[in-house]
Every structure is written in structure tokens, then in C-alpha cells.
Coordinates of C-alpha atoms and ligand atoms in Angstrom, one line a residue:
X4 CA 16.3 18.4 21.4
X5 CA 19.1 20.4 20.0
X6 CA 22.4 20.1 20.9
X7 CA 25.5 18.0 19.6
X8 CA 25.2 15.0 17.4
X9 CA 27.5 11.7 18.9
X10 CA 28.8 9.5 16.4
X11 CA 30.3 5.7 17.8
X12 CA 33.6 4.6 15.5
X13 CA 35.5 1.4 16.4
X14 CA 37.5 1.6 13.2
X15 CA 35.6 -0.9 10.6
X16 CA 34.2 0.0 7.4
X17 CA 30.1 0.7 8.4
X18 CA 31.8 2.9 11.4
X19 CA 33.5 5.0 8.8
X20 CA 30.0 5.0 6.9
X21 CA 28.7 6.1 9.9
X22 CA 30.7 8.9 10.2
X23 CA 30.3 10.0 6.7
X24 CA 26.7 10.0 7.2
X25 CA 26.8 12.2 10.6
X26 CA 28.9 14.8 9.2
X27 CA 26.8 15.6 6.6
X28 CA 23.6 15.5 8.8
X29 CA 25.7 18.2 11.0
X30 CA 26.6 20.0 8.0
X31 CA 22.7 20.2 6.9
X32 CA 21.7 21.3 10.1
X33 CA 24.7 23.3 12.1
X34 CA 25.5 21.2 14.9
X35 CA 28.5 19.9 16.3
X36 CA 29.6 16.6 16.4
X37 CA 31.4 14.7 19.0
X38 CA 33.4 11.7 17.8
X39 CA 33.6 8.8 20.6
X40 CA 35.3 5.5 20.7
X41 CA 35.0 3.3 23.5
X42 CA 38.7 1.9 24.3
X43 CA 37.9 -1.8 25.0
X44 CA 40.7 -3.4 26.9
X45 CA 41.9 -6.8 26.1
X46 CA 40.3 -9.4 27.8
X47 CA 41.9 -10.5 31.1
X48 CA 43.9 -7.7 31.1
X49 CA 46.5 -9.5 28.9
X50 CA 48.4 -7.5 26.1
X51 CA 49.6 -4.1 25.8
X52 CA 48.1 -1.2 26.7
X53 CA 45.4 -0.2 23.7
X54 CA 45.2 3.7 24.0
X55 CA 47.0 4.5 21.0
X56 CA 45.5 2.0 18.6
X57 CA 42.4 3.6 20.6
X58 CA 43.3 7.1 19.8
X59 CA 44.2 6.1 15.9
X60 CA 40.9 5.0 15.4
X61 CA 39.4 8.5 17.3
X62 CA 41.8 10.6 14.8
X63 CA 40.9 9.1 11.8
X64 CA 37.4 9.3 12.1
X65 CA 38.0 12.8 13.2
X66 CA 39.6 14.1 10.0
X67 CA 37.6 12.5 7.8
X68 CA 34.8 14.1 9.8
X69 CA 36.5 17.4 9.4
X70 CA 37.5 17.4 5.6
X71 CA 33.9 16.5 4.6
X72 CA 32.3 19.1 6.9
X73 CA 34.7 21.6 7.4
X74 CA 32.3 24.5 9.3
X75 CA 31.4 21.9 11.7
X76 CA 32.7 21.5 15.0
X77 CA 34.3 18.4 15.3
X78 CA 35.6 17.2 19.2
X79 CA 36.5 13.2 20.1
X80 CA 36.1 11.3 23.1
X81 CA 38.0 8.6 24.1
X82 CA 35.7 6.8 27.0
X83 CA 36.4 3.4 28.3
X84 CA 34.2 0.8 29.9
X85 CA 30.5 -1.4 28.7
X86 CA 30.5 0.1 24.8
X87 CA 26.8 -0.1 25.1
X88 CA 26.5 1.2 28.4
X89 CA 28.7 4.2 27.0
X90 CA 26.8 5.3 23.8
X91 CA 23.8 4.8 26.0
X92 CA 25.1 7.7 28.4
X93 CA 26.4 9.4 25.3
X94 CA 22.8 9.2 24.3
X95 CA 20.8 11.1 27.1
X96 CA 22.3 14.9 26.4
X97 CA 22.9 14.2 22.1
X98 CA 20.9 15.3 19.5
X99 CA 21.1 12.2 17.6
X100 CA 23.4 9.2 18.4
X101 CA 24.6 7.3 14.5
X102 CA 26.2 4.3 14.4
X103 CA 27.4 1.7 11.6
X104 CA 25.0 -1.3 11.4
X105 CA 28.5 -3.8 11.8
X106 CA 31.3 -3.4 13.3
X107 CA 34.6 -5.0 13.9
X108 CA 33.2 -8.0 15.7
X109 CA 30.5 -10.5 15.1
X110 CA 29.9 -13.4 12.2
X111 CA 30.4 -12.4 8.6
X112 CA 26.9 -13.1 7.8
X113 CA 25.4 -10.7 10.6
X114 CA 23.4 -7.7 9.8
X115 CA 22.8 -5.8 12.7
X116 CA 25.6 -5.7 15.3
X117 CA 24.9 -6.0 19.2
X118 CA 26.4 -2.8 20.0
X119 CA 24.0 -1.3 17.4
X120 CA 21.0 -3.4 18.4
X121 CA 21.2 -2.7 21.8
X122 CA 21.8 1.2 21.7
X123 CA 18.7 1.3 19.2
X124 CA 16.6 -0.7 21.7
X125 CA 17.5 1.8 24.7
X126 CA 19.0 4.7 23.5
X127 CA 17.0 8.3 24.5
X128 CA 16.4 9.9 21.2
X129 CA 16.9 8.8 17.9
X130 CA 19.9 6.4 16.9
X131 CA 20.4 6.3 13.3
X132 CA 22.0 3.3 12.4
X133 CA 23.8 3.3 8.4
X134 CA 25.1 0.7 6.2
X135 CA 28.5 0.5 4.8
X136 CA 27.4 1.4 1.1
X137 CA 30.1 -1.4 -0.7
X138 CA 28.9 -4.1 1.5
X139 CA 25.0 -3.1 1.1
X140 CA 25.6 -3.5 -2.6
X141 CA 24.3 0.4 -3.2
X142 CA 27.8 1.2 -4.8
X143 CA 29.7 4.3 -4.4
X144 CA 28.5 7.7 -3.6
X145 CA 25.8 9.4 -2.0
X146 CA 22.1 8.9 -3.8
X147 CA 19.8 11.4 -3.5
X148 CA 16.5 10.8 -3.3
X149 CA 15.3 13.8 -1.6
X150 CA 12.6 11.5 0.1
X151 CA 12.3 10.2 3.8
X152 CA 10.0 7.9 5.2
X153 CA 8.2 7.6 8.5
X154 CA 6.2 4.5 9.9
X155 CA 3.4 5.9 12.0
X156 CA 0.8 4.3 13.9
X157 CA -0.1 7.3 16.0
X158 CA 2.1 5.7 19.2
X159 CA 3.8 8.1 21.7
X160 CA 7.2 6.7 20.1
X161 CA 5.6 7.3 16.3
X162 CA 4.8 10.9 17.3
X163 CA 8.7 11.1 18.1
X164 CA 9.7 9.6 15.4
X165 CA 7.2 12.0 13.2
X166 CA 8.9 14.9 14.4
X167 CA 12.9 13.6 14.0
X168 CA 11.3 12.7 10.5
X169 CA 10.0 16.1 9.8
X170 CA 12.8 18.0 11.1
X171 CA 15.0 16.1 8.8
X172 CA 12.8 16.8 6.0
X173 CA 13.1 20.2 6.4
X174 CA 16.7 20.5 6.6
X175 CA 16.9 18.4 3.4
X176 CA 14.4 20.0 1.8
X177 CA 12.8 16.4 1.2
X178 CA 9.0 15.2 0.8
X179 CA 7.8 13.0 4.0
X180 CA 6.0 10.0 3.2
X181 CA 3.7 9.1 6.1
X182 CA 3.1 5.5 6.2
X183 CA 0.6 4.2 8.0
X184 CA 0.1 0.0 7.5
X185 CA -2.9 -1.7 9.4
X186 CA -2.9 -6.0 8.6
X187 CA -6.4 -7.1 9.2
X188 CA -6.6 -8.7 12.3
X189 CA -8.6 -12.3 10.6
X190 CA -6.6 -14.2 7.9
X191 CA -9.3 -17.2 8.3
X192 CA -11.4 -18.8 6.1
X193 CA -14.1 -18.0 8.6
X194 CA -13.5 -14.2 7.5
X195 CA -15.2 -14.6 4.0
X196 CA -18.0 -12.8 4.2
X197 CA -16.8 -10.0 6.2
X198 CA -14.7 -8.5 3.6
X199 CA -17.5 -5.4 4.1
X200 CA -16.7 -4.9 7.9
X201 CA -13.3 -5.0 7.3
X202 CA -13.0 -2.3 4.9
X203 CA -15.1 -0.3 6.8
X204 CA -12.7 -0.8 10.0
X205 CA -9.8 -0.1 7.8
X206 CA -11.3 3.3 6.6
X207 CA -11.5 3.9 10.4
X208 CA -8.2 3.6 10.9
X209 CA -7.4 5.8 8.3
X210 CA -9.3 8.2 9.3
X211 CA -8.0 8.5 12.3
X212 CA -4.1 8.4 11.1
X213 CA -5.1 11.3 9.0
X214 CA -6.3 13.2 11.9
X215 CA -3.2 12.1 13.9
X216 CA -1.2 13.5 11.5
X217 CA -2.8 17.1 10.8
X218 CA -1.4 18.8 13.7
X219 CA 2.0 18.0 12.0
X220 CA 1.1 19.4 8.8
X221 CA 0.2 22.7 10.7
X222 CA 3.6 22.9 12.8
X223 CA 5.7 22.1 9.3
X224 CA 3.9 23.5 6.5
X225 CA 7.1 23.7 4.5
X226 CA 7.5 19.9 4.0
X227 CA 5.4 18.2 1.6
X228 CA 3.9 14.9 3.3
X229 CA 2.1 12.6 1.5
X230 CA 0.2 9.7 3.4
X231 CA 0.0 6.2 2.2
X232 CA -2.4 3.9 4.6
X233 CA -1.8 0.0 3.2
X234 CA -3.2 -3.2 4.2
X235 CA -0.4 -4.6 4.6
X236 CA 1.9 -6.2 7.1
X237 CA 4.2 -3.0 8.0
X238 CA 7.3 -4.8 8.0
X239 CA 6.7 -5.1 4.4
X240 CA 5.4 -1.7 3.8
X241 CA 8.5 -0.1 5.2
X242 CA 10.9 -1.9 3.7
X243 CA 9.4 -1.6 0.2
X244 CA 8.8 2.3 0.9
X245 CA 13.1 2.4 2.3
X246 CA 14.0 1.8 -1.3
X247 CA 13.7 5.5 -2.5
X248 CA 14.5 7.4 0.7
X249 CA 17.3 9.1 2.3
X250 CA 16.6 8.1 5.6
X251 CA 13.4 5.7 7.0
X252 CA 12.4 6.7 10.4
X253 CA 10.8 4.2 12.7
X254 CA 9.4 4.9 16.7
X255 CA 11.4 2.2 18.6
X256 CA 8.2 1.1 20.0
X257 CA 4.6 0.8 18.2
X258 CA 1.2 0.3 20.1
X259 CA 1.2 -3.2 20.0
X260 CA 4.0 -6.0 21.4
X261 CA 5.1 -6.6 25.2
X262 CA 5.2 -3.9 27.7
X263 CA 8.6 -4.9 28.7
X264 CA 9.7 -5.6 24.8
X265 CA 12.7 -2.3 24.0
X266 CA 12.3 -2.8 20.2
X267 CA 9.4 -3.2 18.6
X268 CA 9.2 -5.9 16.3
X269 CA 8.6 -3.6 13.3
X270 CA 11.4 -1.5 13.9
X271 CA 13.6 -4.6 14.8
X272 CA 12.7 -6.3 11.5
X273 CA 13.2 -2.7 9.8
X274 CA 17.1 -2.7 11.1
X275 CA 18.0 -6.0 9.7
X276 CA 16.0 -5.5 6.0
X277 CA 16.8 -1.7 5.1
X278 CA 19.6 -1.1 3.9
X279 CA 19.2 2.7 3.5
X280 CA 20.4 4.6 6.9
X281 CA 17.7 3.8 9.3
X282 CA 16.5 6.2 12.1
X283 CA 15.1 4.4 15.3
X284 CA 13.8 7.2 17.9
X285 CA 12.8 6.6 21.4
X286 CA 11.3 10.0 23.0
X287 CA 14.1 11.5 25.8
X288 CA 12.9 11.2 29.0
X289 CA 11.2 14.1 30.1
X290 CA 9.7 14.8 26.3
X291 CA 6.1 15.7 26.3
Ligands
ATP14 N1 34.2 0.4 20.8 C1 33.4 1.4 20.5 N2 33.4 2.6 20.2 C2 32.3 3.3 20.0 N3 31.1 2.7 19.0 C3 31.3 1.1 19.0 C4 32.2 0.5 19.4 N4 32.3 -0.8 18.9 C5 30.7 -0.5 17.9 N5 30.8 0.6 18.0 C6 29.4 1.3 17.2 O1 28.2 0.2 16.8 C7 28.4 0.0 15.5 C8 28.0 -1.0 15.3 O2 29.2 -2.3 15.8 P1 29.2 -3.6 16.4 O3 29.6 -3.9 17.7 O4 27.3 -3.5 16.9 O5 28.9 -4.8 15.3 P2 29.9 -6.1 15.1 O6 31.2 -5.7 15.9 O7 30.1 -6.5 13.6 O8 29.5 -7.2 16.1 P3 29.5 -7.5 17.8 O9 30.0 -6.6 18.6 O10 28.1 -7.2 18.0 O11 30.5 -8.9 17.7 C9 30.0 0.3 14.6 O12 29.8 0.7 13.4 C10 30.2 1.4 15.6 O13 29.3 2.6 14.8
MG15 MG1 31.5 -4.9 17.6

């Protein structure tokens, strides 16, 4: 979906990293950037009104974005109410929502905050979660790998992830690595002797996955696509693939799991372990 990008800020270091990522992405893709801060009241209405503080948080983030991407149209909006609900509402009309992996609250050891987690699970369209590079041990300065990876299982959500990944690859002139991981359904001593059968099943899965990727190759002929089919748990395959990418893209749900789950177990695990930016994609409502 064309439109504007939205970045949510709370004044934390990860949110600042999110602004840097969003400004760069908006510049590459020629999109306007809307910087939003949800101004939360003090509990029980005690204390001074917080609007001065909130306005400061918003303006500092907008100044950073304007400094990094002078050609991008940057607007700001101070919102009120529940942070998660406000950001999910923003996603309905946004190209994508960009957030830091952590914010100001939470336990020090946590990798992902509750806002990032809930928005990634419920928002429409892509949600990009960005780590603070220094906290993730990545060192200063941007590192570019010229490669994007997408986790693909042929589910509706992974098709939406593929579309976003290809669009990003085109905008960045990067290669796209399509990771299709399939784990043997049986790991028991009784499976000994079925190796040949399981290998045949795996090869069938690989052929089916390649058939699903073929139309995407036709739609984006300018993007170099490599396909990697592995007989491995998808989480470990994606974590390995993410080591040398500029962005890892996954669908918010896959083929498996409970129908009611908001975030599939693979997307959930990837968000907790990958230090590179991760985009979790749920199709926009009404998208075919
Ligand atoms: N009030 C807010 N307004 C706008 N965006 C926010 C707000 N709070 C958090 N965010 C966004 O969500 C990201 C993740 O913050 P989150 O609140 O999930 O982590 P946390 O504060 O460490 O943990 P928690 O809030 O669960 O205790 C932030 O980097 C920021 O992008
Ligand atoms: Mg928070």
C-alpha cells in the first residue's frame, strides 16, 4: 500500500534507532513520514500535565528525521489514549509502522517490549521492529549487506511478506533470499528406515515452494532472487539467514498454529532473537 510511513517514538534509544531506520527507508522509497507519540497520562491523573514533555519527545524525533532525510516530508502527531490501540489504528492507513524493539519501560533484560509485540501481532500491513544497534552489540554506523531475506511457507501472510520484501529489495537494489524451511514431521527411532520416503516428501515440498515463488520472479524481474530450501526448523534457518541481511521479513502468521494466534511461533521467536531489523507483515484488510 502506498501512503505514508509511521514511526512511533517514546524518547528511548531503540525508538531513536527506529526513527533513523524509518527516515532512511522513507527517503529510499519517496514516502512521507509521520512521527507519532502517544502521550500517556500519569497513573490516577496525578502529577503535572505531561504535554510539554511529550511535545519535546516528538520534536526531537522529527528533527532527527529531518536532519537525516531533508527531502522527506516529515509530520508529527501527538496522540492520546492507549498506546497499543493508537498505534494499531495508525497502521490501518499506513504503508508500514516502524517501532523500536524496546522502549523506556520494561525489565532491563527483556528483548522486546509489550508495545512492539502487540503491534506486530495486530497491526495491518508491515510492522518493522528495529533494535538499538549499540544494545544489540552491532557497533556504531550502518552496515549494509545488500541482501534481504524473507521466510516463505506459501501461506497468505507469507505472500504478503514476499511482496513487501521484493518491494524493499527493489528500493534498495538488494538481493532477495527466500528461505523455505521444512522440518521432518517425525523424529522418532521408529522413523529409521523411512529416510527415502521423507526425502521424497521434502523434494515435493521444495517443488511446491518453487512453484509458488515463480509468479513473484515474473512480477519483479529486476530483483535477483535466490531460493534456499532447508530441512531445518524455520526459526534456526531464519536466525542464520538474518545474520547478513539488511532486513528480515516474515509473515505474522504461517500455515500452522492455532487460528486464533495473533503471531505465529516462528515470527514470535524471530522477533526475540534477530538483531537486524525485522518486518512482520500481516495483509492489510481488504488486500487480495
Ligand atoms: N507512548 C508511545 N508512543 C509512541 N510509540 C511508542 C510509545 N511507547 C512505545 N512506543 C514504541 O514502541 C517501541 C517499543 O516500546 P515498548 O513500550 O514495547 O518497550 P518497553 O517500554 O521496553 O516495554 P514495556 O512498555 O512493555 O514495559 C518503542 O521503541 C517505540 O517505537
Ligand atoms: Mg513502553
